JSON list of N, CA and C in Angstrom, two decimals:
[
{"chain": "A", "resi": 939, "resn": "UNK", "atom": "N", "xyz": [118.40, 88.04, 89.46]},
{"chain": "A", "resi": 939, "resn": "UNK", "atom": "CA", "xyz": [117.12, 89.19, 90.23]},
{"chain": "A", "resi": 939, "resn": "UNK", "atom": "C", "xyz": [116.38, 90.08, 89.17]},
{"chain": "A", "resi": 940, "resn": "UNK", "atom": "N", "xyz": [117.01, 90.09, 88.25]},
{"chain": "A", "resi": 940, "resn": "UNK", "atom": "CA", "xyz": [116.05, 90.86, 86.90]},
{"chain": "A", "resi": 940, "resn": "UNK", "atom": "C", "xyz": [114.81, 90.25, 86.58]},
{"chain": "A", "resi": 941, "resn": "UNK", "atom": "N", "xyz": [115.11, 88.57, 86.50]},
{"chain": "A", "resi": 941, "resn": "UNK", "atom": "CA", "xyz": [113.62, 87.98, 86.21]},
{"chain": "A", "resi": 941, "resn": "UNK", "atom": "C", "xyz": [112.49, 87.92, 87.41]},
{"chain": "A", "resi": 942, "resn": "UNK", "atom": "N", "xyz": [113.26, 88.16, 88.56]},
{"chain": "A", "resi": 942, "resn": "UNK", "atom": "CA", "xyz": [112.45, 88.12, 89.81]},
{"chain": "A", "resi": 942, "resn": "UNK", "atom": "C", "xyz": [111.54, 89.39, 90.02]},
{"chain": "A", "resi": 943, "resn": "UNK", "atom": "N", "xyz": [112.49, 90.48, 90.10]},
{"chain": "A", "resi": 943, "resn": "UNK", "atom": "CA", "xyz": [111.14, 91.85, 89.66]},
{"chain": "A", "resi": 943, "resn": "UNK", "atom": "C", "xyz": [110.83, 92.00, 89.09]},
{"chain": "A", "resi": 944, "resn": "UNK", "atom": "N", "xyz": [110.48, 91.61, 87.75]},
{"chain": "A", "resi": 944, "resn": "UNK", "atom": "CA", "xyz": [109.61, 90.95, 86.73]},
{"chain": "A", "resi": 944, "resn": "UNK", "atom": "C", "xyz": [108.47, 90.35, 86.94]},
{"chain": "A", "resi": 945, "resn": "UNK", "atom": "N", "xyz": [108.76, 89.36, 87.84]},
{"chain": "A", "resi": 945, "resn": "UNK", "atom": "CA", "xyz": [107.52, 88.54, 88.05]},
{"chain": "A", "resi": 945, "resn": "UNK", "atom": "C", "xyz": [106.66, 89.25, 89.58]},
{"chain": "A", "resi": 946, "resn": "UNK", "atom": "N", "xyz": [107.62, 89.85, 90.01]},
{"chain": "A", "resi": 946, "resn": "UNK", "atom": "CA", "xyz": [106.98, 90.53, 91.37]},
{"chain": "A", "resi": 946, "resn": "UNK", "atom": "C", "xyz": [106.25, 91.62, 90.97]},
{"chain": "A", "resi": 947, "resn": "UNK", "atom": "N", "xyz": [106.73, 92.54, 90.15]},
{"chain": "A", "resi": 947, "resn": "UNK", "atom": "CA", "xyz": [105.78, 93.23, 89.16]},
{"chain": "A", "resi": 947, "resn": "UNK", "atom": "C", "xyz": [104.75, 92.92, 88.65]},
{"chain": "A", "resi": 948, "resn": "UNK", "atom": "N", "xyz": [104.53, 91.94, 87.91]},
{"chain": "A", "resi": 948, "resn": "UNK", "atom": "CA", "xyz": [103.40, 91.14, 87.41]},
{"chain": "A", "resi": 948, "resn": "UNK", "atom": "C", "xyz": [102.19, 90.61, 88.32]},
{"chain": "A", "resi": 949, "resn": "UNK", "atom": "N", "xyz": [102.71, 90.15, 89.33]},
{"chain": "A", "resi": 949, "resn": "UNK", "atom": "CA", "xyz": [102.29, 89.77, 90.29]},
{"chain": "A", "resi": 949, "resn": "UNK", "atom": "C", "xyz": [101.33, 91.10, 91.17]},
{"chain": "A", "resi": 950, "resn": "UNK", "atom": "N", "xyz": [101.72, 92.23, 91.46]},
{"chain": "A", "resi": 950, "resn": "UNK", "atom": "CA", "xyz": [101.60, 93.25, 91.97]},
{"chain": "A", "resi": 950, "resn": "UNK", "atom": "C", "xyz": [100.74, 93.88, 90.66]},
{"chain": "A", "resi": 951, "resn": "UNK", "atom": "N", "xyz": [100.95, 93.96, 89.41]},
{"chain": "A", "resi": 951, "resn": "UNK", "atom": "CA", "xyz": [99.79, 94.26, 88.78]},
{"chain": "A", "resi": 951, "resn": "UNK", "atom": "C", "xyz": [98.58, 93.90, 88.46]},
{"chain": "A", "resi": 952, "resn": "UNK", "atom": "N", "xyz": [98.83, 92.22, 88.53]},
{"chain": "A", "resi": 952, "resn": "UNK", "atom": "CA", "xyz": [97.32, 91.18, 88.69]},
{"chain": "A", "resi": 952, "resn": "UNK", "atom": "C", "xyz": [96.87, 91.41, 89.92]},
{"chain": "A", "resi": 953, "resn": "UNK", "atom": "N", "xyz": [97.37, 91.78, 91.01]},
{"chain": "A", "resi": 953, "resn": "UNK", "atom": "CA", "xyz": [96.87, 92.16, 92.43]},
{"chain": "A", "resi": 953, "resn": "UNK", "atom": "C", "xyz": [95.70, 93.26, 91.94]},
{"chain": "A", "resi": 954, "resn": "UNK", "atom": "N", "xyz": [96.16, 94.23, 91.73]},
{"chain": "A", "resi": 954, "resn": "UNK", "atom": "CA", "xyz": [95.74, 95.76, 91.66]},
{"chain": "A", "resi": 954, "resn": "UNK", "atom": "C", "xyz": [94.69, 95.82, 90.95]},
{"chain": "A", "resi": 955, "resn": "UNK", "atom": "N", "xyz": [94.69, 94.89, 89.67]},
{"chain": "A", "resi": 955, "resn": "UNK", "atom": "CA", "xyz": [93.72, 94.74, 88.93]},
{"chain": "A", "resi": 955, "resn": "UNK", "atom": "C", "xyz": [92.37, 93.90, 89.30]},
{"chain": "A", "resi": 956, "resn": "UNK", "atom": "N", "xyz": [92.03, 93.48, 90.29]},
{"chain": "A", "resi": 956, "resn": "UNK", "atom": "CA", "xyz": [90.84, 92.52, 90.92]},
{"chain": "A", "resi": 956, "resn": "UNK", "atom": "C", "xyz": [90.56, 93.67, 91.59]},
{"chain": "A", "resi": 957, "resn": "UNK", "atom": "N", "xyz": [90.09, 94.43, 91.64]},
{"chain": "A", "resi": 957, "resn": "UNK", "atom": "CA", "xyz": [89.30, 95.33, 92.95]},
{"chain": "A", "resi": 957, "resn": "UNK", "atom": "C", "xyz": [88.06, 95.15, 92.68]},
{"chain": "A", "resi": 958, "resn": "UNK", "atom": "N", "xyz": [87.01, 94.69, 93.14]},
{"chain": "A", "resi": 958, "resn": "UNK", "atom": "CA", "xyz": [85.85, 94.79, 92.74]},
{"chain": "A", "resi": 958, "resn": "UNK", "atom": "C", "xyz": [84.83, 95.96, 93.44]},
{"chain": "A", "resi": 959, "resn": "UNK", "atom": "N", "xyz": [83.93, 96.43, 92.86]},
{"chain": "A", "resi": 959, "resn": "UNK", "atom": "CA", "xyz": [83.63, 97.92, 93.25]},
{"chain": "A", "resi": 959, "resn": "UNK", "atom": "C", "xyz": [82.26, 97.30, 94.39]},
{"chain": "A", "resi": 960, "resn": "UNK", "atom": "N", "xyz": [81.89, 97.93, 95.16]},
{"chain": "A", "resi": 960, "resn": "UNK", "atom": "CA", "xyz": [81.07, 97.96, 96.43]},
{"chain": "A", "resi": 960, "resn": "UNK", "atom": "C", "xyz": [79.53, 97.76, 95.66]},
{"chain": "A", "resi": 961, "resn": "UNK", "atom": "N", "xyz": [79.12, 96.97, 96.23]},
{"chain": "A", "resi": 961, "resn": "UNK", "atom": "CA", "xyz": [77.79, 96.94, 96.07]},
{"chain": "A", "resi": 961, "resn": "UNK", "atom": "C", "xyz": [76.65, 97.32, 96.69]},
{"chain": "A", "resi": 962, "resn": "UNK", "atom": "N", "xyz": [76.06, 98.38, 96.17]},
{"chain": "A", "resi": 962, "resn": "UNK", "atom": "CA", "xyz": [75.07, 99.03, 97.07]},
{"chain": "A", "resi": 962, "resn": "UNK", "atom": "C", "xyz": [73.78, 98.66, 97.40]},
{"chain": "A", "resi": 963, "resn": "UNK", "atom": "N", "xyz": [73.76, 97.95, 98.75]},
{"chain": "A", "resi": 963, "resn": "UNK", "atom": "CA", "xyz": [72.82, 97.43, 98.73]},
{"chain": "A", "resi": 963, "resn": "UNK", "atom": "C", "xyz": [72.18, 97.96, 100.30]},
{"chain": "A", "resi": 964, "resn": "UNK", "atom": "N", "xyz": [71.25, 98.21, 100.47]},
{"chain": "A", "resi": 964, "resn": "UNK", "atom": "CA", "xyz": [70.25, 98.77, 101.33]},
{"chain": "A", "resi": 964, "resn": "UNK", "atom": "C", "xyz": [69.41, 97.61, 102.23]},
{"chain": "A", "resi": 965, "resn": "UNK", "atom": "N", "xyz": [69.60, 97.63, 103.71]},
{"chain": "A", "resi": 965, "resn": "UNK", "atom": "CA", "xyz": [68.51, 97.07, 104.07]},
{"chain": "A", "resi": 965, "resn": "UNK", "atom": "C", "xyz": [66.85, 97.52, 104.43]},
{"chain": "A", "resi": 966, "resn": "UNK", "atom": "N", "xyz": [66.10, 96.99, 104.57]},
{"chain": "A", "resi": 966, "resn": "UNK", "atom": "CA", "xyz": [64.86, 97.53, 104.91]},
{"chain": "A", "resi": 966, "resn": "UNK", "atom": "C", "xyz": [64.31, 96.69, 105.88]},
{"chain": "A", "resi": 967, "resn": "UNK", "atom": "N", "xyz": [63.05, 96.92, 106.54]},
{"chain": "A", "resi": 967, "resn": "UNK", "atom": "CA", "xyz": [62.55, 95.87, 107.92]},
{"chain": "A", "resi": 967, "resn": "UNK", "atom": "C", "xyz": [62.30, 95.04, 106.52]},
{"chain": "A", "resi": 968, "resn": "UNK", "atom": "N", "xyz": [61.49, 94.09, 107.20]},
{"chain": "A", "resi": 968, "resn": "UNK", "atom": "CA", "xyz": [60.65, 93.03, 106.59]},
{"chain": "A", "resi": 968, "resn": "UNK", "atom": "C", "xyz": [58.92, 93.67, 106.30]},
{"chain": "A", "resi": 969, "resn": "UNK", "atom": "N", "xyz": [58.67, 93.22, 105.14]},
{"chain": "A", "resi": 969, "resn": "UNK", "atom": "CA", "xyz": [57.40, 93.47, 104.69]},
{"chain": "A", "resi": 969, "resn": "UNK", "atom": "C", "xyz": [56.51, 93.36, 105.64]},
{"chain": "A", "resi": 970, "resn": "UNK", "atom": "N", "xyz": [56.27, 91.42, 105.91]},
{"chain": "A", "resi": 970, "resn": "UNK", "atom": "CA", "xyz": [55.50, 91.01, 107.09]},
{"chain": "A", "resi": 970, "resn": "UNK", "atom": "C", "xyz": [56.48, 90.33, 108.10]},
{"chain": "A", "resi": 971, "resn": "UNK", "atom": "N", "xyz": [56.15, 90.22, 109.31]},
{"chain": "A", "resi": 971, "resn": "UNK", "atom": "CA", "xyz": [57.29, 89.40, 109.96]},
{"chain": "A", "resi": 971, "resn": "UNK", "atom": "C", "xyz": [56.85, 88.10, 109.85]},
{"chain": "A", "resi": 972, "resn": "UNK", "atom": "N", "xyz": [57.94, 87.09, 110.01]},
{"chain": "A", "resi": 972, "resn": "UNK", "atom": "CA", "xyz": [58.02, 85.76, 110.27]},
{"chain": "A", "resi": 972, "resn": "UNK", "atom": "C", "xyz": [57.35, 85.16, 111.57]},
{"chain": "A", "resi": 973, "resn": "UNK", "atom": "N", "xyz": [56.60, 84.31, 111.65]},
{"chain": "A", "resi": 973, "resn": "UNK", "atom": "CA", "xyz": [55.77, 83.88, 112.82]},
{"chain": "A", "resi": 973, "resn": "UNK", "atom": "C", "xyz": [56.15, 83.06, 113.15]},
{"chain": "A", "resi": 974, "resn": "UNK", "atom": "N", "xyz": [56.25, 82.38, 114.63]},
{"chain": "A", "resi": 974, "resn": "UNK", "atom": "CA", "xyz": [57.25, 81.42, 115.19]},
{"chain": "A", "resi": 974, "resn": "UNK", "atom": "C", "xyz": [57.00, 80.56, 114.66]},
{"chain": "A", "resi": 975, "resn": "UNK", "atom": "N", "xyz": [55.95, 79.86, 114.27]},
{"chain": "A", "resi": 975, "resn": "UNK", "atom": "CA", "xyz": [55.54, 78.25, 113.30]},
{"chain": "A", "resi": 975, "resn": "UNK", "atom": "C", "xyz": [56.78, 78.34, 111.94]},
{"chain": "A", "resi": 976, "resn": "UNK", "atom": "N", "xyz": [56.44, 79.30, 111.59]},
{"chain": "A", "resi": 976, "resn": "UNK", "atom": "CA", "xyz": [57.84, 79.63, 110.31]},
{"chain": "A", "resi": 976, "resn": "UNK", "atom": "C", "xyz": [58.94, 79.47, 110.55]},
{"chain": "A", "resi": 977, "resn": "UNK", "atom": "N", "xyz": [59.68, 79.94, 112.00]},
{"chain": "A", "resi": 977, "resn": "UNK", "atom": "CA", "xyz": [61.03, 79.29, 112.09]},
{"chain": "A", "resi": 977, "resn": "UNK", "atom": "C", "xyz": [60.86, 78.31, 113.42]},
{"chain": "A", "resi": 978, "resn": "UNK", "atom": "N", "xyz": [60.07, 77.72, 113.92]},
{"chain": "A", "resi": 978, "resn": "UNK", "atom": "CA", "xyz": [60.20, 76.29, 114.32]},
{"chain": "A", "resi": 978, "resn": "UNK", "atom": "C", "xyz": [60.43, 75.30, 113.15]},
{"chain": "A", "resi": 979, "resn": "UNK", "atom": "N", "xyz": [59.78, 75.68, 111.92]},
{"chain": "A", "resi": 979, "resn": "UNK", "atom": "CA", "xyz": [59.91, 74.49, 110.81]},
{"chain": "A", "resi": 979, "resn": "UNK", "atom": "C", "xyz": [61.11, 75.16, 110.07]},
{"chain": "A", "resi": 980, "resn": "UNK", "atom": "N", "xyz": [61.64, 76.34, 109.78]},
{"chain": "A", "resi": 980, "resn": "UNK", "atom": "CA", "xyz": [62.99, 76.46, 109.41]},
{"chain": "A", "resi": 980, "resn": "UNK", "atom": "C", "xyz": [63.78, 75.74, 110.34]},
{"chain": "A", "resi": 981, "resn": "UNK", "atom": "N", "xyz": [63.93, 76.26, 111.54]},
{"chain": "A", "resi": 981, "resn": "UNK", "atom": "CA", "xyz": [65.12, 75.44, 112.57]},
{"chain": "A", "resi": 981, "resn": "UNK", "atom": "C", "xyz": [65.22, 74.39, 112.51]},
{"chain": "A", "resi": 982, "resn": "UNK", "atom": "N", "xyz": [63.76, 73.13, 112.60]},
{"chain": "A", "resi": 982, "resn": "UNK", "atom": "CA", "xyz": [63.81, 71.67, 112.36]},
{"chain": "A", "resi": 982, "resn": "UNK", "atom": "C", "xyz": [64.24, 71.26, 110.93]},
{"chain": "A", "resi": 983, "resn": "UNK", "atom": "N", "xyz": [64.00, 71.87, 110.27]},
{"chain": "A", "resi": 983, "resn": "UNK", "atom": "CA", "xyz": [64.77, 71.51, 108.68]},
{"chain": "A", "resi": 983, "resn": "UNK", "atom": "C", "xyz": [65.88, 72.00, 108.48]},
{"chain": "A", "resi": 984, "resn": "UNK", "atom": "N", "xyz": [66.76, 72.84, 109.15]},
{"chain": "A", "resi": 984, "resn": "UNK", "atom": "CA", "xyz": [68.14, 73.09, 108.83]},
{"chain": "A", "resi": 984, "resn": "UNK", "atom": "C", "xyz": [68.55, 72.12, 109.94]},
{"chain": "A", "resi": 985, "resn": "UNK", "atom": "N", "xyz": [68.26, 71.79, 111.23]},
{"chain": "A", "resi": 985, "resn": "UNK", "atom": "CA", "xyz": [69.26, 71.07, 112.09]},
{"chain": "A", "resi": 985, "resn": "UNK", "atom": "C", "xyz": [68.86, 69.53, 111.83]},
{"chain": "A", "resi": 986, "resn": "UNK", "atom": "N", "xyz": [67.68, 68.98, 111.08]},
{"chain": "A", "resi": 986, "resn": "UNK", "atom": "CA", "xyz": [67.71, 68.00, 110.28]},
{"chain": "A", "resi": 986, "resn": "UNK", "atom": "C", "xyz": [68.42, 67.71, 109.27]},
{"chain": "A", "resi": 987, "resn": "UNK", "atom": "N", "xyz": [68.83, 68.46, 108.46]},
{"chain": "A", "resi": 987, "resn": "UNK", "atom": "CA", "xyz": [69.66, 68.57, 107.08]},
{"chain": "A", "resi": 987, "resn": "UNK", "atom": "C", "xyz": [70.85, 68.14, 107.72]},
{"chain": "A", "resi": 988, "resn": "UNK", "atom": "N", "xyz": [71.48, 68.62, 108.55]},
{"chain": "A", "resi": 988, "resn": "UNK", "atom": "CA", "xyz": [72.66, 68.53, 109.14]},
{"chain": "A", "resi": 988, "resn": "UNK", "atom": "C", "xyz": [72.69, 67.58, 110.61]},
{"chain": "A", "resi": 989, "resn": "UNK", "atom": "N", "xyz": [71.81, 67.02, 111.18]},
{"chain": "A", "resi": 989, "resn": "UNK", "atom": "CA", "xyz": [71.92, 65.81, 111.77]},
{"chain": "A", "resi": 989, "resn": "UNK", "atom": "C", "xyz": [71.84, 64.32, 111.30]},
{"chain": "A", "resi": 990, "resn": "UNK", "atom": "N", "xyz": [71.05, 64.46, 110.30]},
{"chain": "A", "resi": 990, "resn": "UNK", "atom": "CA", "xyz": [70.93, 62.91, 110.03]},
{"chain": "A", "resi": 990, "resn": "UNK", "atom": "C", "xyz": [71.78, 62.49, 109.29]},
{"chain": "A", "resi": 991, "resn": "UNK", "atom": "N", "xyz": [72.18, 62.94, 108.43]},
{"chain": "A", "resi": 991, "resn": "UNK", "atom": "CA", "xyz": [73.42, 62.62, 107.55]},
{"chain": "A", "resi": 991, "resn": "UNK", "atom": "C", "xyz": [74.68, 62.34, 108.34]},
{"chain": "A", "resi": 992, "resn": "UNK", "atom": "N", "xyz": [75.11, 63.20, 109.79]},
{"chain": "A", "resi": 992, "resn": "UNK", "atom": "CA", "xyz": [75.92, 62.82, 110.51]},
{"chain": "A", "resi": 992, "resn": "UNK", "atom": "C", "xyz": [75.86, 61.90, 111.77]},
{"chain": "A", "resi": 993, "resn": "UNK", "atom": "N", "xyz": [74.12, 61.74, 112.00]},
{"chain": "A", "resi": 993, "resn": "UNK", "atom": "CA", "xyz": [73.85, 60.60, 112.73]},
{"chain": "A", "resi": 993, "resn": "UNK", "atom": "C", "xyz": [74.33, 59.17, 112.19]},
{"chain": "A", "resi": 994, "resn": "UNK", "atom": "N", "xyz": [73.94, 59.30, 110.92]},
{"chain": "A", "resi": 994, "resn": "UNK", "atom": "CA", "xyz": [73.71, 58.20, 109.50]},
{"chain": "A", "resi": 994, "resn": "UNK", "atom": "C", "xyz": [75.33, 57.46, 109.47]},
{"chain": "A", "resi": 995, "resn": "UNK", "atom": "N", "xyz": [76.22, 57.95, 109.44]},
{"chain": "A", "resi": 995, "resn": "UNK", "atom": "CA", "xyz": [77.81, 58.17, 109.70]},
{"chain": "A", "resi": 995, "resn": "UNK", "atom": "C", "xyz": [78.21, 57.22, 110.70]},
{"chain": "A", "resi": 996, "resn": "UNK", "atom": "N", "xyz": [77.68, 58.02, 112.10]},
{"chain": "A", "resi": 996, "resn": "UNK", "atom": "CA", "xyz": [78.02, 57.77, 113.26]},
{"chain": "A", "resi": 996, "resn": "UNK", "atom": "C", "xyz": [77.55, 56.04, 112.99]},
{"chain": "A", "resi": 997, "resn": "UNK", "atom": "N", "xyz": [76.18, 56.31, 113.11]},
{"chain": "A", "resi": 997, "resn": "UNK", "atom": "CA", "xyz": [75.63, 54.89, 113.39]},
{"chain": "A", "resi": 997, "resn": "UNK", "atom": "C", "xyz": [76.30, 53.90, 112.54]},
{"chain": "A", "resi": 998, "resn": "UNK", "atom": "N", "xyz": [76.93, 53.77, 111.58]},
{"chain": "A", "resi": 998, "resn": "UNK", "atom": "CA", "xyz": [77.48, 53.24, 110.04]},
{"chain": "A", "resi": 998, "resn": "UNK", "atom": "C", "xyz": [78.81, 53.09, 110.27]},
{"chain": "A", "resi": 999, "resn": "UNK", "atom": "N", "xyz": [79.45, 53.66, 111.30]},
{"chain": "A", "resi": 999, "resn": "UNK", "atom": "CA", "xyz": [81.20, 53.79, 111.36]},
{"chain": "A", "resi": 999, "resn": "UNK", "atom": "C", "xyz": [81.86, 52.63, 111.44]},
{"chain": "A", "resi": 1000, "resn": "UNK", "atom": "N", "xyz": [81.27, 51.53, 112.19]},
{"chain": "A", "resi": 1000, "resn": "UNK", "atom": "CA", "xyz": [81.90, 50.38, 111.60]},
{"chain": "A", "resi": 1000, "resn": "UNK", "atom": "C", "xyz": [82.11, 49.76, 110.71]},
{"chain": "A", "resi": 1001, "resn": "UNK", "atom": "N", "xyz": [81.08, 49.76, 109.76]},
{"chain": "A", "resi": 1001, "resn": "UNK", "atom": "CA", "xyz": [81.16, 49.67, 108.58]},
{"chain": "A", "resi": 1001, "resn": "UNK", "atom": "C", "xyz": [81.85, 50.41, 107.53]},
{"chain": "A", "resi": 1002, "resn": "UNK", "atom": "N", "xyz": [82.01, 51.48, 107.53]},
{"chain": "A", "resi": 1002, "resn": "UNK", "atom": "CA", "xyz": [83.17, 52.69, 107.05]},
{"chain": "A", "resi": 1002, "resn": "UNK", "atom": "C", "xyz": [84.58, 51.74, 107.47]},
{"chain": "A", "resi": 1003, "resn": "UNK", "atom": "N", "xyz": [85.12, 51.65, 108.32]},
{"chain": "A", "resi": 1003, "resn": "UNK", "atom": "CA", "xyz": [85.94, 51.27, 109.10]},
{"chain": "A", "resi": 1003, "resn": "UNK", "atom": "C", "xyz": [86.57, 50.00, 108.57]},
{"chain": "A", "resi": 1004, "resn": "UNK", "atom": "N", "xyz": [85.57, 48.91, 108.09]},
{"chain": "A", "resi": 1004, "resn": "UNK", "atom": "CA", "xyz": [86.12, 47.53, 107.49]},
{"chain": "A", "resi": 1004, "resn": "UNK", "atom": "C", "xyz": [86.08, 47.90, 105.99]},
{"chain": "A", "resi": 1005, "resn": "UNK", "atom": "N", "xyz": [87.16, 47.72, 105.37]},
{"chain": "A", "resi": 1005, "resn": "UNK", "atom": "CA", "xyz": [87.02, 47.44, 104.20]},
{"chain": "A", "resi": 1005, "resn": "UNK", "atom": "C", "xyz": [87.08, 46.46, 103.50]},
{"chain": "A", "resi": 1006, "resn": "UNK", "atom": "N", "xyz": [86.52, 46.36, 102.57]},
{"chain": "A", "resi": 1006, "resn": "UNK", "atom": "CA", "xyz": [86.95, 45.23, 101.79]},
{"chain": "A", "resi": 1006, "resn": "UNK", "atom": "C", "xyz": [88.14, 44.91, 101.02]},
{"chain": "A", "resi": 1007, "resn": "UNK", "atom": "N", "xyz": [89.33, 43.68, 100.88]},
{"chain": "A", "resi": 1007, "resn": "UNK", "atom": "CA", "xyz": [90.14, 44.02, 100.36]},
{"chain": "A", "resi": 1007, "resn": "UNK", "atom": "C", "xyz": [89.95, 42.94, 98.99]}
]
């Protein structure tokens, strides 16, 4: 029982000491607005980075299933 109390005390001390101070971040409106063209380019790049690799895996799924042994 004494060992359990000692370990729990050490764990509590370790958890207490890991407190991180809050960052003082303030947000402001953008200096210049983002145009519709820039938004369209950003969205297309993000979606293509997500969809092209997953489409590649789905297209080659049978190849990945067959293992050479």
